[in-house]
Amino acid sequence: MSHPDVLVVGGGIGGLGVAFSLTRQGQTVRLLESAPAFGEVGAGIQLAPNCTRILDDYGLLDEAKSLGVVPDAMVMRDAVDGSELTRLDLRHLEERYGCPYLVIHRSDLHGLLLRACERAGVELINDATVTSYENTDGGARVTLASGETYEAGLVIAADGLHSAARKLLVDDRPVSSAYVAYRGTVPAEQPRVRSVDLSEVVVYVGPRCHFVHYGLRGGEMLNQVAVFESPKALAGQDDWGTPDELDAAFAGTCDFVRDGLPFMWRDKWWRMFDRDPVMTWVHGRIALLGDSAHPPLQYIAQGAIMAIEDGWVLGEHVARNRAEDGTVDWTAALAAYEAVRPEHCRRVLTTSRKWGELWHLDGLAREQRNALLRARDTYDYSFTDWLYGPTALTPDQEPEMFTPIPLDSADVGEPVPARGT
Ligand code: FAD
């Protein structure tokens, strides 16, 4: 390939997703990844129907289902006393939105997208760290740390939370939430795995902490995530989020939650940052995508999903703006992308922050939250329709496209989505 149609910077879930989407629309794509090999760190990831609908369109859903688990329910519990607060019936949810809720190992999702890119003919290049971006006549150019340069008609920067490309558009910094996540998996032979219902995704919400678990790889392992607010972070200390803080943060939680802590990986943890929303993602022929554009706090489990949606939406607009000879009106395609995605992602980012505040309440506020959640109808989807309905291609599309199916099962009564991590 001399100059490809598109350069993608970053081979995470977002970069691979858009590379596949654009190749499917007839574009030649070269992907540059700084790491020496492709891969994902961490354990599970939750994929709501607004993502599995896209995987289905890509012809990848069956493979994703075979690698993941399609749980029956999502349950929210109080982390202090262990009692159930609310639940989603994921079978009914699948019926309503037309696609399943899936949990999958991160490396399985990443591997699935990587194989799809390989099959589609994406040129994948490792050890390629992009250090600068510039627009050219009719396209854009990137320069690598090695001094090499690459050009294309479009450059997509899917380079994550610490994106270098984002600096072209806004002079901001990641915002620390002072929360930190520990992850870990429990092998199937452990009694703990047999003690839980692997058909459920469960989140225990507690004062300044929460704990999530769900089964992975057909029940071969239990994925666990423990998240808490770090007192050292609040005090401005650099060394924050250490294992002693993990144990202290969960000291007041129920036995089941505390018994899960020894299974967390104690040698690595993820400090949780997001960024304030920005509404401009396009600079000439350079466009942001995924966490570079909209890194969220993960409380509504939409970070990777938004990245996959970005790629699908851009692909659809390439199809709409492609002439018979195959040339794409990139200006029009990028304008359409930027007209719809930033507002949706802004809403996800701000909702995620608020959702985290709700999860981590203490004292009287915690009791009031619990009372509200217990009163919620399991089949009330007013919190999820905007999120799990079809991904909008135009700003005015969402309300028109989503036609809720009538509710016919009124026999269960519990409340709101338990999601995140
Ligand atoms: P990244 O995954 O950060 O990928 C960026 C890639 O770019 C990397 O491969 C990096 O090496 C490469 N790169 C960076 N700089 C350069 C450069 N200069 N040159 C070349 N390459 C470069 N999301 C969900 O949808 N569901 C969930 O359940 C969920 N749970 C989460 C739980 C936790 C604890 C956390 C922290 C996040 C969670 N997320 C979840 C969010 C999700 O993981 C991210 O939003 C998503 O992975 C972002 O993908 P990305 O490809 O945009 O960025």
Coordinates of C-alpha atoms and ligand atoms in Angstrom, one line a residue:
M1 CA 0.0 0.0 0.0
S2 CA 1.5 3.4 -0.9
H3 CA -0.8 6.0 0.8
P4 CA -3.9 4.3 2.3
D5 CA -7.2 6.0 2.3
V6 CA -7.2 6.1 6.1
L7 CA -4.6 6.0 8.9
V8 CA -5.8 4.9 12.3
V9 CA -3.6 5.7 15.3
G10 CA -4.1 3.3 18.2
G11 CA -4.9 -0.4 18.1
G12 CA -7.3 -0.6 21.1
I13 CA -10.9 -1.6 20.8
G14 CA -11.8 1.8 19.3
G15 CA -9.0 1.8 16.7
L16 CA -9.6 -1.8 15.6
G17 CA -13.4 -1.1 15.5
V18 CA -13.1 1.8 13.1
A19 CA -10.4 0.2 11.0
F20 CA -12.8 -2.8 10.4
S21 CA -15.8 -0.5 9.8
L22 CA -14.0 1.6 7.2
T23 CA -12.5 -1.4 5.4
R24 CA -16.0 -2.8 5.2
Q25 CA -16.9 0.4 3.3
G26 CA -14.2 -0.2 0.7
Q27 CA -11.4 2.0 2.3
T28 CA -7.8 0.9 2.6
V29 CA -6.7 1.3 6.2
R30 CA -3.3 1.3 7.8
L31 CA -3.3 1.1 11.6
L32 CA -0.4 2.3 13.7
E33 CA 0.0 1.0 17.3
S34 CA 2.8 2.1 19.7
A35 CA 3.0 -1.2 21.6
P36 CA 5.2 -4.0 20.2
A37 CA 2.2 -6.4 20.2
F38 CA -1.5 -6.0 20.1
G39 CA -3.4 -6.8 23.3
E40 CA -5.7 -5.6 26.1
V41 CA -5.0 -5.5 29.8
G42 CA -7.7 -6.3 32.3
A43 CA -10.4 -8.9 32.5
G44 CA -14.1 -8.5 31.7
I45 CA -16.1 -6.0 29.8
Q46 CA -19.8 -5.5 29.5
L47 CA -21.4 -5.0 26.1
A48 CA -24.9 -3.6 26.1
P49 CA -27.4 -4.0 23.2
N50 CA -26.2 -0.8 21.5
C51 CA -22.9 -2.6 21.0
T52 CA -24.1 -6.1 20.3
R53 CA -26.4 -4.6 17.6
I54 CA -23.3 -3.3 15.8
L55 CA -21.3 -6.6 16.3
D56 CA -24.3 -8.3 14.7
D57 CA -24.2 -5.9 11.7
Y58 CA -20.5 -6.6 11.4
G59 CA -21.2 -10.4 11.4
L60 CA -19.2 -10.8 14.6
L61 CA -22.0 -11.4 17.2
D62 CA -22.1 -15.2 17.0
E63 CA -18.3 -15.4 17.6
A64 CA -18.6 -12.8 20.5
K65 CA -21.4 -14.8 22.1
S66 CA -19.4 -18.0 21.8
L67 CA -16.5 -16.3 23.6
G68 CA -18.6 -14.5 26.2
V69 CA -21.5 -15.1 28.5
V70 CA -25.1 -13.9 28.0
P71 CA -26.3 -13.3 31.5
D72 CA -29.9 -13.6 32.6
A73 CA -30.0 -10.7 35.0
M74 CA -28.2 -7.7 36.3
V75 CA -28.6 -7.1 40.0
M76 CA -27.8 -4.2 42.2
R77 CA -27.2 -4.9 45.9
D78 CA -26.3 -2.8 48.9
A79 CA -22.6 -3.4 49.7
V80 CA -23.1 -2.9 53.5
D81 CA -25.9 -5.4 54.2
G82 CA -25.9 -7.4 50.9
S83 CA -29.6 -6.9 50.2
E84 CA -31.0 -6.6 46.7
L85 CA -32.0 -3.1 45.6
T86 CA -33.0 -3.6 42.0
R87 CA -32.6 -5.7 38.9
L88 CA -32.8 -5.8 35.1
D89 CA -34.2 -8.9 33.4
L90 CA -31.7 -9.3 30.6
R91 CA -33.9 -11.8 28.7
H92 CA -36.7 -9.2 28.5
L93 CA -34.1 -6.5 27.8
E94 CA -32.9 -8.5 24.8
E95 CA -36.4 -8.8 23.6
R96 CA -37.0 -5.1 24.0
Y97 CA -33.8 -3.9 22.3
G98 CA -33.4 -6.8 19.8
C99 CA -29.9 -7.7 20.8
P100 CA -28.3 -9.4 23.9
Y101 CA -26.4 -8.0 26.8
L102 CA -23.1 -9.8 26.8
V103 CA -20.1 -10.0 29.1
I104 CA -16.8 -11.0 27.6
H105 CA -13.1 -11.1 28.4
R106 CA -11.4 -7.9 27.1
S107 CA -8.7 -9.9 25.3
D108 CA -11.4 -12.0 23.6
L109 CA -13.2 -8.9 22.4
H110 CA -9.9 -7.3 21.3
G111 CA -8.8 -10.6 19.6
L112 CA -12.1 -10.9 17.8
L113 CA -11.8 -7.3 16.3
L114 CA -8.1 -7.9 15.5
R115 CA -8.9 -11.1 13.6
A116 CA -11.7 -9.3 11.8
C117 CA -9.3 -6.6 10.8
E118 CA -6.7 -9.1 9.5
R119 CA -9.4 -10.9 7.4
A120 CA -10.6 -7.6 6.0
G121 CA -7.1 -6.6 5.0
V122 CA -6.2 -3.8 7.4
E123 CA -2.5 -3.2 7.4
L124 CA -1.4 -3.5 11.1
I125 CA 1.8 -2.0 12.2
N126 CA 3.3 -2.2 15.7
D127 CA 6.1 -0.3 17.4
A128 CA 4.8 2.8 15.7
T129 CA 4.4 5.7 18.2
V130 CA 2.9 8.8 16.6
T131 CA 4.4 12.0 18.0
S132 CA 2.8 14.7 15.8
Y133 CA -0.1 15.3 13.4
E134 CA -0.6 17.8 10.6
N135 CA -3.1 18.5 7.9
T136 CA -1.9 18.5 4.3
D137 CA -3.4 19.4 1.0
G138 CA -6.3 16.9 0.7
G139 CA -5.4 14.8 3.8
A140 CA -3.3 14.5 6.9
R141 CA 0.2 13.3 7.9
V142 CA 1.6 11.8 11.1
T143 CA 5.2 11.6 12.2
L144 CA 6.5 8.7 14.3
A145 CA 9.0 8.8 17.1
S146 CA 11.4 7.1 14.6
G147 CA 11.1 10.1 12.3
E148 CA 9.1 8.1 9.7
T149 CA 6.0 9.8 8.3
Y150 CA 2.7 8.4 7.0
E151 CA -0.1 10.2 5.0
A152 CA -3.7 9.5 4.1
G153 CA -6.9 11.2 3.2
L154 CA -8.1 10.9 6.8
V155 CA -6.3 10.3 10.1
I156 CA -8.3 8.9 13.0
A157 CA -6.7 9.3 16.4
A158 CA -7.9 6.5 18.6
D159 CA -5.0 7.0 20.9
G160 CA -6.8 6.8 24.3
L161 CA -7.1 8.8 27.5
H162 CA -3.7 10.5 27.1
S163 CA -4.3 11.3 23.4
A164 CA -1.6 13.4 21.7
A165 CA -4.0 14.4 18.9
R166 CA -6.6 15.8 21.4
K167 CA -4.1 18.7 22.0
L168 CA -4.9 19.9 18.5
L169 CA -8.4 20.6 19.6
V170 CA -8.4 21.4 23.3
D171 CA -5.8 22.2 26.0
D172 CA -7.2 20.0 28.7
R173 CA -6.0 17.3 31.1
P174 CA -7.5 14.1 32.4
V175 CA -9.7 14.7 35.5
S176 CA -8.9 12.5 38.5
S177 CA -12.0 11.1 40.3
A178 CA -9.8 10.0 43.2
Y179 CA -11.3 6.5 42.7
V180 CA -9.2 3.5 41.8
A181 CA -10.2 0.1 40.4
Y182 CA -8.7 -3.3 41.3
R183 CA -9.5 -6.2 39.0
G184 CA -9.1 -9.9 39.3
T185 CA -10.5 -13.3 38.3
V186 CA -11.4 -16.2 40.5
P187 CA -10.8 -19.6 38.9
A188 CA -13.7 -22.0 38.5
E189 CA -12.3 -24.5 41.1
Q190 CA -12.6 -22.0 43.9
P191 CA -15.7 -22.5 46.2
R192 CA -16.5 -18.8 45.7
V193 CA -17.3 -19.4 42.1
R194 CA -19.8 -22.2 43.0
S195 CA -21.4 -19.9 45.6
V196 CA -22.5 -17.3 43.1
D197 CA -25.1 -17.4 40.3
L198 CA -23.0 -17.1 37.2
S199 CA -26.0 -16.1 35.1
E200 CA -26.1 -12.7 37.0
V201 CA -24.0 -9.5 36.7
V202 CA -24.0 -8.1 40.2
V203 CA -22.9 -4.8 41.5
Y204 CA -22.7 -4.1 45.3
V205 CA -22.9 -0.3 45.8
G206 CA -21.5 1.1 49.1
P207 CA -20.2 4.3 50.8
R208 CA -17.3 5.5 48.6
C209 CA -16.9 2.0 47.1
H210 CA -18.5 -0.6 44.9
F211 CA -17.8 -4.2 43.9
V212 CA -18.8 -6.0 40.7
H213 CA -18.8 -9.6 39.7
Y214 CA -19.9 -11.7 36.7
G215 CA -18.9 -15.0 35.0
L216 CA -16.6 -15.1 32.0
R217 CA -15.7 -17.6 29.4
G218 CA -18.7 -19.8 29.8
G219 CA -18.4 -19.8 33.6
E220 CA -14.7 -20.8 33.6
M221 CA -13.9 -17.9 35.8
L222 CA -15.5 -15.2 37.9
N223 CA -14.5 -11.6 37.0
Q224 CA -14.4 -9.2 39.9
V225 CA -13.8 -5.4 40.1
A226 CA -13.4 -3.5 43.3
V227 CA -13.5 0.3 43.1
F228 CA -13.1 2.8 46.0
E229 CA -12.2 6.4 46.7
S230 CA -8.6 6.9 47.8
P231 CA -8.1 9.0 50.9
K232 CA -4.5 9.5 49.8
A233 CA -5.7 10.9 46.5
L234 CA -8.0 13.3 48.3
A235 CA -5.0 14.4 50.5
G236 CA -3.0 15.1 47.3
Q237 CA -0.5 12.3 47.9
D238 CA 1.2 10.9 44.8
D239 CA 1.2 7.3 46.0
W240 CA -2.5 6.6 45.9
G241 CA -4.7 3.6 45.5
T242 CA -2.4 1.1 47.2
P243 CA -3.6 -2.3 48.5
D244 CA -3.8 -1.1 52.1
E245 CA -6.3 1.5 50.9
L246 CA -8.3 -1.3 49.2
D247 CA -8.7 -3.3 52.4
A248 CA -9.6 -0.2 54.5
A249 CA -12.1 1.0 51.9
F250 CA -14.1 -2.3 52.1
A251 CA -13.8 -2.9 55.8
G252 CA -17.4 -1.9 56.4
T253 CA -18.9 -4.1 53.6
C254 CA -20.7 -7.4 53.9
D255 CA -18.9 -10.8 54.2
F256 CA -19.4 -11.7 50.5
V257 CA -17.7 -8.5 49.3
R258 CA -14.8 -8.7 51.7
D259 CA -14.2 -12.4 50.9
G260 CA -13.7 -11.4 47.3
L261 CA -10.8 -9.0 48.0
P262 CA -8.0 -11.6 48.3
F263 CA -8.7 -12.6 44.7
M264 CA -8.0 -9.1 43.4
W265 CA -4.7 -8.6 41.6
R266 CA -2.7 -6.6 44.1
D267 CA 0.3 -5.6 41.9
K268 CA -1.7 -3.4 39.6
W269 CA -4.6 -1.0 39.8
W270 CA -6.3 1.5 37.6
R271 CA -6.7 5.1 38.8
M272 CA -9.9 6.4 37.3
F273 CA -9.8 9.5 35.2
D274 CA -12.2 11.0 32.7
R275 CA -12.2 14.3 30.8
D276 CA -14.7 17.1 30.5
P277 CA -16.8 16.6 27.4
V278 CA -15.7 18.4 24.2
M279 CA -18.0 19.0 21.3
T280 CA -15.3 19.5 18.6
W281 CA -13.6 16.3 17.5
V282 CA -12.5 17.1 14.0
H283 CA -9.6 19.2 12.9
G284 CA -9.4 19.3 9.1
R285 CA -8.7 15.7 8.2
I286 CA -7.8 14.6 11.7
A287 CA -10.6 13.1 13.8
L288 CA -10.8 11.9 17.4
L289 CA -12.5 8.6 18.2
G290 CA -13.0 6.5 21.4
D291 CA -11.3 7.5 24.7
S292 CA -9.3 10.2 22.9
A293 CA -12.6 12.0 22.3
H294 CA -14.6 11.0 25.3
P295 CA -12.9 9.0 28.1
P296 CA -15.7 8.3 30.7
L297 CA -15.8 7.1 34.2
Q298 CA -16.9 3.5 33.7
Y299 CA -20.1 3.5 35.9
I300 CA -22.5 3.0 33.0
A301 CA -20.1 0.6 31.2
Q302 CA -20.1 2.5 27.9
G303 CA -16.5 3.5 27.2
A304 CA -15.6 0.8 24.8
I305 CA -19.1 0.7 23.4
M306 CA -19.0 4.4 22.5
A307 CA -15.7 3.8 20.7
I308 CA -17.3 0.9 18.7
E309 CA -20.3 3.1 18.0
D310 CA -18.1 6.0 16.8
G311 CA -16.5 3.6 14.2
W312 CA -19.8 2.3 13.0
V313 CA -21.3 5.7 12.7
L314 CA -18.3 7.0 10.7
G315 CA -18.5 3.9 8.5
E316 CA -22.2 4.6 7.7
H317 CA -21.4 8.2 6.8
V318 CA -18.6 7.1 4.6
A319 CA -21.1 4.9 2.7
R320 CA -23.5 7.9 2.4
N321 CA -20.8 10.2 1.1
R322 CA -19.0 7.9 -1.3
A323 CA -19.3 8.6 -5.0
E324 CA -19.7 5.8 -7.6
D325 CA -16.0 5.9 -8.4
G326 CA -15.3 5.1 -4.7
T327 CA -14.0 8.5 -3.7
V328 CA -15.3 9.8 -0.4
D329 CA -16.3 13.3 0.5
W330 CA -14.4 13.3 3.8
T331 CA -15.5 16.7 4.8
A332 CA -19.2 15.7 4.6
A333 CA -18.6 12.4 6.3
L334 CA -16.7 14.0 9.2
A335 CA -19.3 16.8 9.5
A336 CA -22.1 14.2 9.8
Y337 CA -20.0 12.2 12.4
E338 CA -19.4 15.3 14.4
A339 CA -23.0 16.4 14.2
V340 CA -24.2 13.3 16.1
R341 CA -21.5 11.7 18.3
P342 CA -20.3 14.4 20.6
E343 CA -23.7 15.2 22.1
H344 CA -24.5 11.5 22.8
C345 CA -21.1 11.0 24.4
R346 CA -21.4 14.2 26.4
R347 CA -24.5 12.8 27.9
V348 CA -22.8 9.5 28.7
L349 CA -19.9 11.2 30.3
T350 CA -22.0 13.4 32.6
T351 CA -24.4 10.6 33.4
S352 CA -21.5 8.4 34.4
R353 CA -20.3 10.9 36.9
K354 CA -23.7 11.3 38.4
W355 CA -24.3 7.5 38.5
G356 CA -21.0 7.1 40.4
E357 CA -22.2 9.7 43.0
L358 CA -25.4 7.8 43.4
W359 CA -23.6 4.4 43.9
H360 CA -21.3 5.8 46.5
L361 CA -23.7 7.6 48.9
D362 CA -23.5 7.1 52.6
G363 CA -25.8 7.8 55.7
L364 CA -29.3 9.1 55.1
A365 CA -28.7 9.7 51.4
R366 CA -27.8 6.0 51.0
E367 CA -31.0 4.9 52.7
Q368 CA -33.1 7.3 50.5
R369 CA -31.4 5.9 47.4
N370 CA -32.1 2.3 48.5
A371 CA -35.7 3.1 49.1
L372 CA -36.0 4.6 45.6
L373 CA -34.3 1.7 43.9
R374 CA -36.4 -0.9 45.8
A375 CA -39.5 0.9 44.5
R376 CA -38.5 0.8 40.9
D377 CA -40.3 -1.6 38.5
T378 CA -37.9 -4.1 36.9
Y379 CA -39.5 -3.4 33.6
D380 CA -39.1 0.4 33.7
Y381 CA -36.7 1.2 30.9
S382 CA -36.8 4.9 31.1
F383 CA -33.1 4.9 32.2
T384 CA -31.9 2.7 29.3
D385 CA -33.9 3.6 26.2
W386 CA -31.6 6.5 25.2
L387 CA -28.6 4.3 25.7
Y388 CA -29.5 0.8 24.5
G389 CA -31.7 1.8 21.6
P390 CA -30.3 2.0 18.0
T391 CA -27.2 4.1 17.7
A392 CA -28.3 7.4 16.0
L393 CA -26.8 8.4 12.7
T394 CA -28.2 11.9 12.9
P395 CA -29.0 14.2 15.8
D396 CA -32.7 14.0 15.5
Q397 CA -32.9 10.2 14.9
E398 CA -33.0 8.6 18.4
P399 CA -36.6 9.3 19.4
E400 CA -38.0 8.4 16.0
M401 CA -36.1 5.2 15.5
F402 CA -36.8 3.6 18.9
T403 CA -40.3 2.1 19.1
P404 CA -40.6 0.4 22.5
I405 CA -42.3 -3.0 22.5
P406 CA -45.3 -3.2 24.8
L407 CA -44.7 -4.6 28.3
D408 CA -46.6 -7.8 28.8
S409 CA -44.9 -9.2 31.9
A410 CA -46.0 -7.3 35.0
D411 CA -45.4 -10.0 37.5
V412 CA -42.0 -8.9 38.8
G413 CA -41.4 -5.8 40.8
E414 CA -37.9 -4.5 41.4
P415 CA -35.8 -1.5 40.2
V416 CA -32.7 0.4 37.8
P417 CA -29.8 -0.8 35.8
A418 CA -26.9 -2.2 37.8
R419 CA -23.9 -1.6 35.5
G420 CA -20.3 -0.5 35.3
T421 CA -16.9 -2.0 35.4
Ligands
FAD1 P1 -7.4 2.6 24.5 O1 -7.9 1.2 24.9 O2 -6.7 3.4 25.5 O3 -6.5 2.3 23.2 C1 -5.6 3.3 22.8 C2 -4.5 2.6 22.0 O4 -3.7 3.6 21.4 C3 -3.6 1.7 22.8 O5 -3.4 0.5 22.2 C4 -2.3 2.5 22.9 O6 -1.2 1.7 23.0 C5 -2.3 3.2 21.5 N1 -1.6 4.5 21.5 C6 -1.6 5.5 22.4 N2 -0.9 6.5 22.1 C7 -0.3 6.2 20.8 C8 0.5 6.8 20.0 N3 1.0 8.0 20.2 N4 0.9 6.2 18.8 C9 0.4 5.0 18.5 N5 -0.5 4.3 19.3 C10 -0.8 4.9 20.5 N6 -16.2 0.1 28.7 C11 -17.3 -0.6 28.3 O7 -17.8 -0.4 27.2 N7 -17.8 -1.6 29.1 C12 -17.3 -1.9 30.3 O8 -17.7 -2.8 31.0 C13 -16.1 -1.2 30.7 N8 -15.5 -1.4 31.9 C14 -14.4 -0.7 32.3 C15 -13.8 -1.0 33.5 C16 -12.7 -0.3 34.0 C17 -12.1 -0.5 35.3 C18 -12.1 0.7 33.1 C19 -10.9 1.5 33.5 C20 -12.7 1.0 31.9 C21 -13.9 0.3 31.5 N9 -14.5 0.6 30.2 C22 -15.6 -0.1 29.8 C23 -13.9 1.6 29.3 C24 -13.1 1.0 28.2 O9 -12.2 0.1 28.7 C25 -12.4 2.1 27.4 O10 -13.3 3.2 27.2 C26 -12.0 1.6 26.0 O11 -11.1 0.5 26.2 C27 -11.3 2.7 25.2 O12 -10.8 2.2 24.0 P2 -9.9 3.1 23.0 O13 -9.5 2.1 21.9 O14 -10.6 4.3 22.7 O15 -8.6 3.5 23.9

